[in-house]
Amino acid sequence: MSTIENLSRRRFLQGSAGLTLGFWLPAVAAPAAGPGKAGEDAVGPIPFEPNAFLRIGTDNSVTVISKHLEMGQGTYTGLATILAEELDADWKMLRVEGAPADARRYNNLFWGPAQGTGGSTAIANSWEQLRRAGAAGRAMLVGAAAKRWSVPAAEIAVRDGVVSHAKSKRRATFGELAELAAKQPVPTVLKLKDPKDFRLIGKQVKRKDSVDKTSGQARFTQDVQLPGMLVAVVAHPPRFGATVKSFDASPARAVKGVVDVVQIPQGVAVLATDTWSAKKGRDALAVNWDERAAFKLGSEEILARYRELAKKPGLVAHQSGDTEQAFGKATKVVRASYDFPYLAHAAMEPLNCVIRLGDGGCEVWNGEQMQTGDQYALAGLFGLKPEQVTIHMLYAGGSFGRRASKDSDYVLEAAHIVKAIDGRAPVKLVWMREDDMRAGYYRPLFHHALEAAVDGNGRLTGWRHRLVGQSIIAGSPFAAGMIKDGIDLVSVEGAANLPYAIPNMTVDLHTPQDIPVPVLWWRSVGSSHTAYSTETFIDQVATAMGKDPVALRLELLTKHPRHAGVLKLAAEKAGWGTPLKSGKPGERRGRGVAVHESFNSYVAEVAEVTVARDGSVKVDRMVCAVDCGIAVNPDNVRAQVEGAVGFALSAALHGEITLKEGRVEQGNFDGYPPLRISEMPQVEVHIVPSVAPPTGIGEPGVPPAAPAVANAIAAATGKRLTRLPFNPAELVA
Amino acid sequence: MIELNVNGTPQQLDVASDTPLLWALRDTLHLTGTKYGCGQALCGACTVHVDGSPMRSCSVPVSAVAGRKITTIEAVDKNRIGKVVQDAWRKLDVVQCGYCQSGQIMSAVALLSQNRKPSDEEIDGAMSGNLCRCATYVRIRAAIHEAARALV
Ligand code: FES
Ligand code: FES
């Protein structure tokens, strides 16, 4: 058992709903009740709230408060599992509720003073916090039972929401003890379980959101209806940087249901009583745009500039050994360069946000991913204090990074509309799919150039990797910590920390400043391109060296046992080295591998592909091995990796946002098609047993998928694909 | 006024006749389980049943379905196949973000109503109009097989 002292950081608060204890919080005490306080609609009276994450009702309901957004990644279930484990709660009686925006209680411990969800941190940053929260609640329930029954606390057992004393054959439910538990002293020393005693963590528990999400009951931002609410659809500029010159509102106003048309900094908003009328009104608007300052380059021109830049050295992100010398002495040099397009997140729920301005504050309903940033942005616009901005965190219909807006873009757009109508009605901003796809905030377009040096003894001695692409972190609240000496750390993550033991290595970066296309983190961020270039290039080097791709990697990974561990496991489960069943006449089949660490989790994937005569690629099977520390919910780890494979294949096979003369060419799923079920491979996920603290799983399954497939294609056809998405024309037999 | 029969209840709607069924369901009848994803019959998030057949409600004007029987996700469990499919989805924890899943379930119910024992290829064929950006496809296939087993 681990014992944790936390006397110094405790804060007591006597609140109206019983005892509330702000646990492990910064020095400022949290209010016991406040605007947007979760639980207003909870079942039964809530006499016991031992901390900010847990409430127990007299009806035995146990409510876990999630400070993180549920956007599909299984957070609500995972966080509840951790707390319920230490509380010994009854999983069936447990419900999860989204926390209000309050950085004092609900900050992301990895982000310092800000509340928000991202970077696959939800489970990792909450692990200790929620174990303690559960253990504290349990200790107080035990204390209450000991008092009521006059027995030693040490003789009391807790299991599945029932507290019992074997000798006296007494038992009580959590609900029965809740009131008395609230009066118990807050424990100063907490006993956490030995992982071998876990009953929920690492076991099969059911998702907490399955029932609501299979009956149409789950509430997304799109579903919010408020009395008197207006729906807004906005005419956005056709190019980045264009502004409204003039507009004629009359055709929009002529649409039945349209009640107002207002200009905002982002364009022209049409407000109506319902979505369809607002959209019809928006489509009827005639807007003249001032495009003098607008960005007018196309993707091909941007790429051409990047290729020019790549001829010159950039800022050095990593240097070890003497790379010049290694290349000078090389007997063989391998080269490749890569082009990665802009990518849209294209979550199934297009962006939207509901805002109501009232006396003394504003209320937001949103699939909220950046509470603190959005509170400050809205407070600034409305002249409020951040704590006067109440945020109701609803389910998000996907995000993949998009709802974690670095500058509150869509939330502010909704707020500007509310402001333009003087707050006279609540407003639901709805982006049509085309608005969502054309708004920017893309995974940045990147160009990479790689070179490897092999010496006369057949050793890989030198590695050069140059990257060119826009900075995501610039202009975000993370800039101070994540841009070091001009280098955006996420531009080079996965490249600057290449795990392979290559004695002489240079990684450098160009960050073009003159491309105003908004860019943003996209599921797995920098690793979405660095894993592809590094893992296909090392494969190409292995071929050039006449080595097996798995064997070469393992030789170079001796200092990285967790990389090596997943690589060996995936290779073994995939039958690496055994012959692949051949395809039909004309079909070429191949197997390929990739391994990559991101967000402190390690994933290796082996792909099996079939390439048809016409060059079309079918991914048949993906065998994945994952080391994410303790797998809190193994089934969710599997689900996330399955989904990550599909998400990555969408990009590899089809995903490309292109600009032409500054205009985005794609608008809907016809031009930007996500993977369909008919293209989805079989996916096997193997989890490495671990006692290390849990790390992320929402993103780490993405990076190795595309390079594993590309390496399989190379094995099948001899052709190395260096431009994404894959072009079947390059693979015609 | 347009008359619709939704989940067994007759409804009078005062909406423009070109209003897609999707928005009439969501904004007028407040049946928000049916989702908007693309508005172009490209994603399937808006799938409902009209007289038992799957339809993309974003691309059907209400006037075209006046008087016909419309079933949405909110009432899918009223029929045996619907209930079995819903249970299979829950048993296998298919959902991730969940936004596409109403449409997935409606399409799966329609498939199983026609074909009690679909193969993987038949599932892929019937379900390929339903996008899932979370790519829950592995489990969608498994849940349809699971439901098919439970229906025999
Ligand atoms: S919203 Fe109807 S098919 Fe996409
Ligand atoms: S579950 Fe998220 S789009 Fe399907």
mmCIF file with all atom_site columns, C-alpha atoms in Angstrom, chain A residues 554-647:
data_model
loop_
_atom_site.group_PDB
_atom_site.id
_atom_site.type_symbol
_atom_site.label_atom_id
_atom_site.label_alt_id
_atom_site.label_comp_id
_atom_site.label_asym_id
_atom_site.label_entity_id
_atom_site.label_seq_id
_atom_site.pdbx_PDB_ins_code
_atom_site.Cartn_x
_atom_site.Cartn_y
_atom_site.Cartn_z
_atom_site.occupancy
_atom_site.B_iso_or_equiv
_atom_site.pdbx_formal_charge
_atom_site.auth_seq_id
_atom_site.auth_comp_id
_atom_site.auth_asym_id
_atom_site.auth_atom_id
_atom_site.pdbx_PDB_model_num
ATOM 1  C CA . LEU A 1 554 ? 15.647  -3.508  -32.605 1.00 0.00 ? 554 LEU A CA 1
ATOM 2  C CA . GLU A 1 555 ? 19.414  -3.092  -33.073 1.00 0.00 ? 555 GLU A CA 1
ATOM 3  C CA . LEU A 1 556 ? 18.970  0.656   -32.779 1.00 0.00 ? 556 LEU A CA 1
ATOM 4  C CA . LEU A 1 557 ? 16.512  0.574   -29.859 1.00 0.00 ? 557 LEU A CA 1
ATOM 5  C CA . THR A 1 558 ? 18.624  -1.061  -27.182 1.00 0.00 ? 558 THR A CA 1
ATOM 6  C CA . LYS A 1 559 ? 18.315  2.034   -24.990 1.00 0.00 ? 559 LYS A CA 1
ATOM 7  C CA . HIS A 1 560 ? 14.544  2.193   -25.483 1.00 0.00 ? 560 HIS A CA 1
ATOM 8  C CA . PRO A 1 561 ? 13.045  -0.964  -24.032 1.00 0.00 ? 561 PRO A CA 1
ATOM 9  C CA . ARG A 1 562 ? 9.445   0.201   -24.249 1.00 0.00 ? 562 ARG A CA 1
ATOM 10 C CA . HIS A 1 563 ? 9.742   0.913   -27.977 1.00 0.00 ? 563 HIS A CA 1
ATOM 11 C CA . ALA A 1 564 ? 11.452  -2.448  -28.400 1.00 0.00 ? 564 ALA A CA 1
ATOM 12 C CA . GLY A 1 565 ? 8.823   -4.165  -26.275 1.00 0.00 ? 565 GLY A CA 1
ATOM 13 C CA . VAL A 1 566 ? 5.853   -3.098  -28.387 1.00 0.00 ? 566 VAL A CA 1
ATOM 14 C CA . LEU A 1 567 ? 7.779   -3.684  -31.597 1.00 0.00 ? 567 LEU A CA 1
ATOM 15 C CA . LYS A 1 568 ? 8.571   -7.278  -30.644 1.00 0.00 ? 568 LYS A CA 1
ATOM 16 C CA . LEU A 1 569 ? 5.025   -7.931  -29.483 1.00 0.00 ? 569 LEU A CA 1
ATOM 17 C CA . ALA A 1 570 ? 3.418   -6.563  -32.642 1.00 0.00 ? 570 ALA A CA 1
ATOM 18 C CA . ALA A 1 571 ? 5.886   -8.437  -34.837 1.00 0.00 ? 571 ALA A CA 1
ATOM 19 C CA . GLU A 1 572 ? 5.273   -11.686 -33.008 1.00 0.00 ? 572 GLU A CA 1
ATOM 20 C CA . LYS A 1 573 ? 1.478   -11.393 -33.056 1.00 0.00 ? 573 LYS A CA 1
ATOM 21 C CA . ALA A 1 574 ? 1.500   -10.467 -36.736 1.00 0.00 ? 574 ALA A CA 1
ATOM 22 C CA . GLY A 1 575 ? 3.663   -13.416 -37.668 1.00 0.00 ? 575 GLY A CA 1
ATOM 23 C CA . TRP A 1 576 ? 6.482   -11.202 -38.892 1.00 0.00 ? 576 TRP A CA 1
ATOM 24 C CA . GLY A 1 577 ? 8.824   -13.193 -41.090 1.00 0.00 ? 577 GLY A CA 1
ATOM 25 C CA . THR A 1 578 ? 6.227   -15.800 -42.000 1.00 0.00 ? 578 THR A CA 1
ATOM 26 C CA . PRO A 1 579 ? 5.028   -15.789 -45.610 1.00 0.00 ? 579 PRO A CA 1
ATOM 27 C CA . LEU A 1 580 ? 1.887   -13.793 -46.391 1.00 0.00 ? 580 LEU A CA 1
ATOM 28 C CA . LYS A 1 581 ? -0.923  -15.535 -48.194 1.00 0.00 ? 581 LYS A CA 1
ATOM 29 C CA . SER A 1 582 ? -0.748  -14.429 -51.795 1.00 0.00 ? 582 SER A CA 1
ATOM 30 C CA . GLY A 1 583 ? -3.586  -12.437 -53.325 1.00 0.00 ? 583 GLY A CA 1
ATOM 31 C CA . LYS A 1 584 ? -5.655  -13.007 -56.435 1.00 0.00 ? 584 LYS A CA 1
ATOM 32 C CA . PRO A 1 585 ? -3.882  -12.816 -59.790 1.00 0.00 ? 585 PRO A CA 1
ATOM 33 C CA . GLY A 1 586 ? -2.600  -9.292  -60.325 1.00 0.00 ? 586 GLY A CA 1
ATOM 34 C CA . GLU A 1 587 ? -2.732  -8.428  -56.648 1.00 0.00 ? 587 GLU A CA 1
ATOM 35 C CA . ARG A 1 588 ? 0.428   -7.603  -54.760 1.00 0.00 ? 588 ARG A CA 1
ATOM 36 C CA . ARG A 1 589 ? 0.552   -8.133  -51.020 1.00 0.00 ? 589 ARG A CA 1
ATOM 37 C CA . GLY A 1 590 ? 2.940   -6.873  -48.399 1.00 0.00 ? 590 GLY A CA 1
ATOM 38 C CA . ARG A 1 591 ? 3.559   -6.470  -44.715 1.00 0.00 ? 591 ARG A CA 1
ATOM 39 C CA . GLY A 1 592 ? 5.054   -3.394  -43.052 1.00 0.00 ? 592 GLY A CA 1
ATOM 40 C CA . VAL A 1 593 ? 5.830   -2.163  -39.580 1.00 0.00 ? 593 VAL A CA 1
ATOM 41 C CA . ALA A 1 594 ? 6.215   1.094   -37.677 1.00 0.00 ? 594 ALA A CA 1
ATOM 42 C CA . VAL A 1 595 ? 6.815   2.028   -34.044 1.00 0.00 ? 595 VAL A CA 1
ATOM 43 C CA . HIS A 1 596 ? 6.402   5.410   -32.409 1.00 0.00 ? 596 HIS A CA 1
ATOM 44 C CA . GLU A 1 597 ? 6.103   6.997   -29.000 1.00 0.00 ? 597 GLU A CA 1
ATOM 45 C CA . SER A 1 598 ? 3.766   9.921   -28.472 1.00 0.00 ? 598 SER A CA 1
ATOM 46 C CA . PHE A 1 599 ? 2.312   11.388  -25.289 1.00 0.00 ? 599 PHE A CA 1
ATOM 47 C CA . ASN A 1 600 ? 4.470   8.913   -23.336 1.00 0.00 ? 600 ASN A CA 1
ATOM 48 C CA . SER A 1 601 ? 2.710   5.909   -24.812 1.00 0.00 ? 601 SER A CA 1
ATOM 49 C CA . TYR A 1 602 ? 4.402   3.450   -27.137 1.00 0.00 ? 602 TYR A CA 1
ATOM 50 C CA . VAL A 1 603 ? 2.674   1.845   -30.088 1.00 0.00 ? 603 VAL A CA 1
ATOM 51 C CA . ALA A 1 604 ? 3.882   -0.501  -32.799 1.00 0.00 ? 604 ALA A CA 1
ATOM 52 C CA . GLU A 1 605 ? 1.699   -1.545  -35.699 1.00 0.00 ? 605 GLU A CA 1
ATOM 53 C CA . VAL A 1 606 ? 2.114   -4.141  -38.409 1.00 0.00 ? 606 VAL A CA 1
ATOM 54 C CA . ALA A 1 607 ? 0.024   -3.643  -41.543 1.00 0.00 ? 607 ALA A CA 1
ATOM 55 C CA . GLU A 1 608 ? -0.934  -6.186  -44.181 1.00 0.00 ? 608 GLU A CA 1
ATOM 56 C CA . VAL A 1 609 ? -2.012  -4.702  -47.476 1.00 0.00 ? 609 VAL A CA 1
ATOM 57 C CA . THR A 1 610 ? -3.172  -5.732  -50.905 1.00 0.00 ? 610 THR A CA 1
ATOM 58 C CA . VAL A 1 611 ? -2.402  -3.476  -53.856 1.00 0.00 ? 611 VAL A CA 1
ATOM 59 C CA . ALA A 1 612 ? -4.542  -4.041  -56.928 1.00 0.00 ? 612 ALA A CA 1
ATOM 60 C CA . ARG A 1 613 ? -3.354  -3.741  -60.493 1.00 0.00 ? 613 ARG A CA 1
ATOM 61 C CA . ASP A 1 614 ? -4.923  -0.283  -60.756 1.00 0.00 ? 614 ASP A CA 1
ATOM 62 C CA . GLY A 1 615 ? -2.909  0.854   -57.753 1.00 0.00 ? 615 GLY A CA 1
ATOM 63 C CA . SER A 1 616 ? -5.767  0.933   -55.263 1.00 0.00 ? 616 SER A CA 1
ATOM 64 C CA . VAL A 1 617 ? -4.756  -0.078  -51.770 1.00 0.00 ? 617 VAL A CA 1
ATOM 65 C CA . LYS A 1 618 ? -6.733  -2.268  -49.420 1.00 0.00 ? 618 LYS A CA 1
ATOM 66 C CA . VAL A 1 619 ? -5.477  -2.486  -45.863 1.00 0.00 ? 619 VAL A CA 1
ATOM 67 C CA . ASP A 1 620 ? -6.454  -5.965  -44.747 1.00 0.00 ? 620 ASP A CA 1
ATOM 68 C CA . ARG A 1 621 ? -5.193  -6.247  -41.210 1.00 0.00 ? 621 ARG A CA 1
ATOM 69 C CA . MET A 1 622 ? -3.488  -4.142  -38.577 1.00 0.00 ? 622 MET A CA 1
ATOM 70 C CA . VAL A 1 623 ? -1.810  -5.767  -35.598 1.00 0.00 ? 623 VAL A CA 1
ATOM 71 C CA . CYS A 1 624 ? -1.109  -3.251  -32.877 1.00 0.00 ? 624 CYS A CA 1
ATOM 72 C CA . ALA A 1 625 ? 0.854   -3.455  -29.643 1.00 0.00 ? 625 ALA A CA 1
ATOM 73 C CA . VAL A 1 626 ? 0.457   -0.762  -27.023 1.00 0.00 ? 626 VAL A CA 1
ATOM 74 C CA . ASP A 1 627 ? 2.318   0.186   -23.882 1.00 0.00 ? 627 ASP A CA 1
ATOM 75 C CA . CYS A 1 628 ? 0.408   2.949   -22.120 1.00 0.00 ? 628 CYS A CA 1
ATOM 76 C CA . GLY A 1 629 ? 1.355   2.012   -18.578 1.00 0.00 ? 629 GLY A CA 1
ATOM 77 C CA . ILE A 1 630 ? -1.520  0.632   -16.562 1.00 0.00 ? 630 ILE A CA 1
ATOM 78 C CA . ALA A 1 631 ? -4.456  0.223   -18.938 1.00 0.00 ? 631 ALA A CA 1
ATOM 79 C CA . VAL A 1 632 ? -7.250  1.671   -16.813 1.00 0.00 ? 632 VAL A CA 1
ATOM 80 C CA . ASN A 1 633 ? -9.906  0.410   -19.222 1.00 0.00 ? 633 ASN A CA 1
ATOM 81 C CA . PRO A 1 634 ? -8.338  -2.206  -21.512 1.00 0.00 ? 634 PRO A CA 1
ATOM 82 C CA . ASP A 1 635 ? -11.410 -2.351  -23.702 1.00 0.00 ? 635 ASP A CA 1
ATOM 83 C CA . ASN A 1 636 ? -11.253 1.384   -24.206 1.00 0.00 ? 636 ASN A CA 1
ATOM 84 C CA . VAL A 1 637 ? -7.556  1.156   -25.006 1.00 0.00 ? 637 VAL A CA 1
ATOM 85 C CA . ARG A 1 638 ? -8.488  -1.308  -27.726 1.00 0.00 ? 638 ARG A CA 1
ATOM 86 C CA . ALA A 1 639 ? -11.340 0.900   -28.936 1.00 0.00 ? 639 ALA A CA 1
ATOM 87 C CA . GLN A 1 640 ? -9.102  3.956   -29.114 1.00 0.00 ? 640 GLN A CA 1
ATOM 88 C CA . VAL A 1 641 ? -6.432  2.150   -31.079 1.00 0.00 ? 641 VAL A CA 1
ATOM 89 C CA . GLU A 1 642 ? -9.018  0.690   -33.463 1.00 0.00 ? 642 GLU A CA 1
ATOM 90 C CA . GLY A 1 643 ? -10.416 4.171   -34.010 1.00 0.00 ? 643 GLY A CA 1
ATOM 91 C CA . ALA A 1 644 ? -6.962  5.699   -34.300 1.00 0.00 ? 644 ALA A CA 1
ATOM 92 C CA . VAL A 1 645 ? -6.100  3.263   -37.089 1.00 0.00 ? 645 VAL A CA 1
ATOM 93 C CA . GLY A 1 646 ? -9.240  4.274   -38.976 1.00 0.00 ? 646 GLY A CA 1
ATOM 94 C CA . PHE A 1 647 ? -8.575  7.958   -38.382 1.00 0.00 ? 647 PHE A CA 1
#
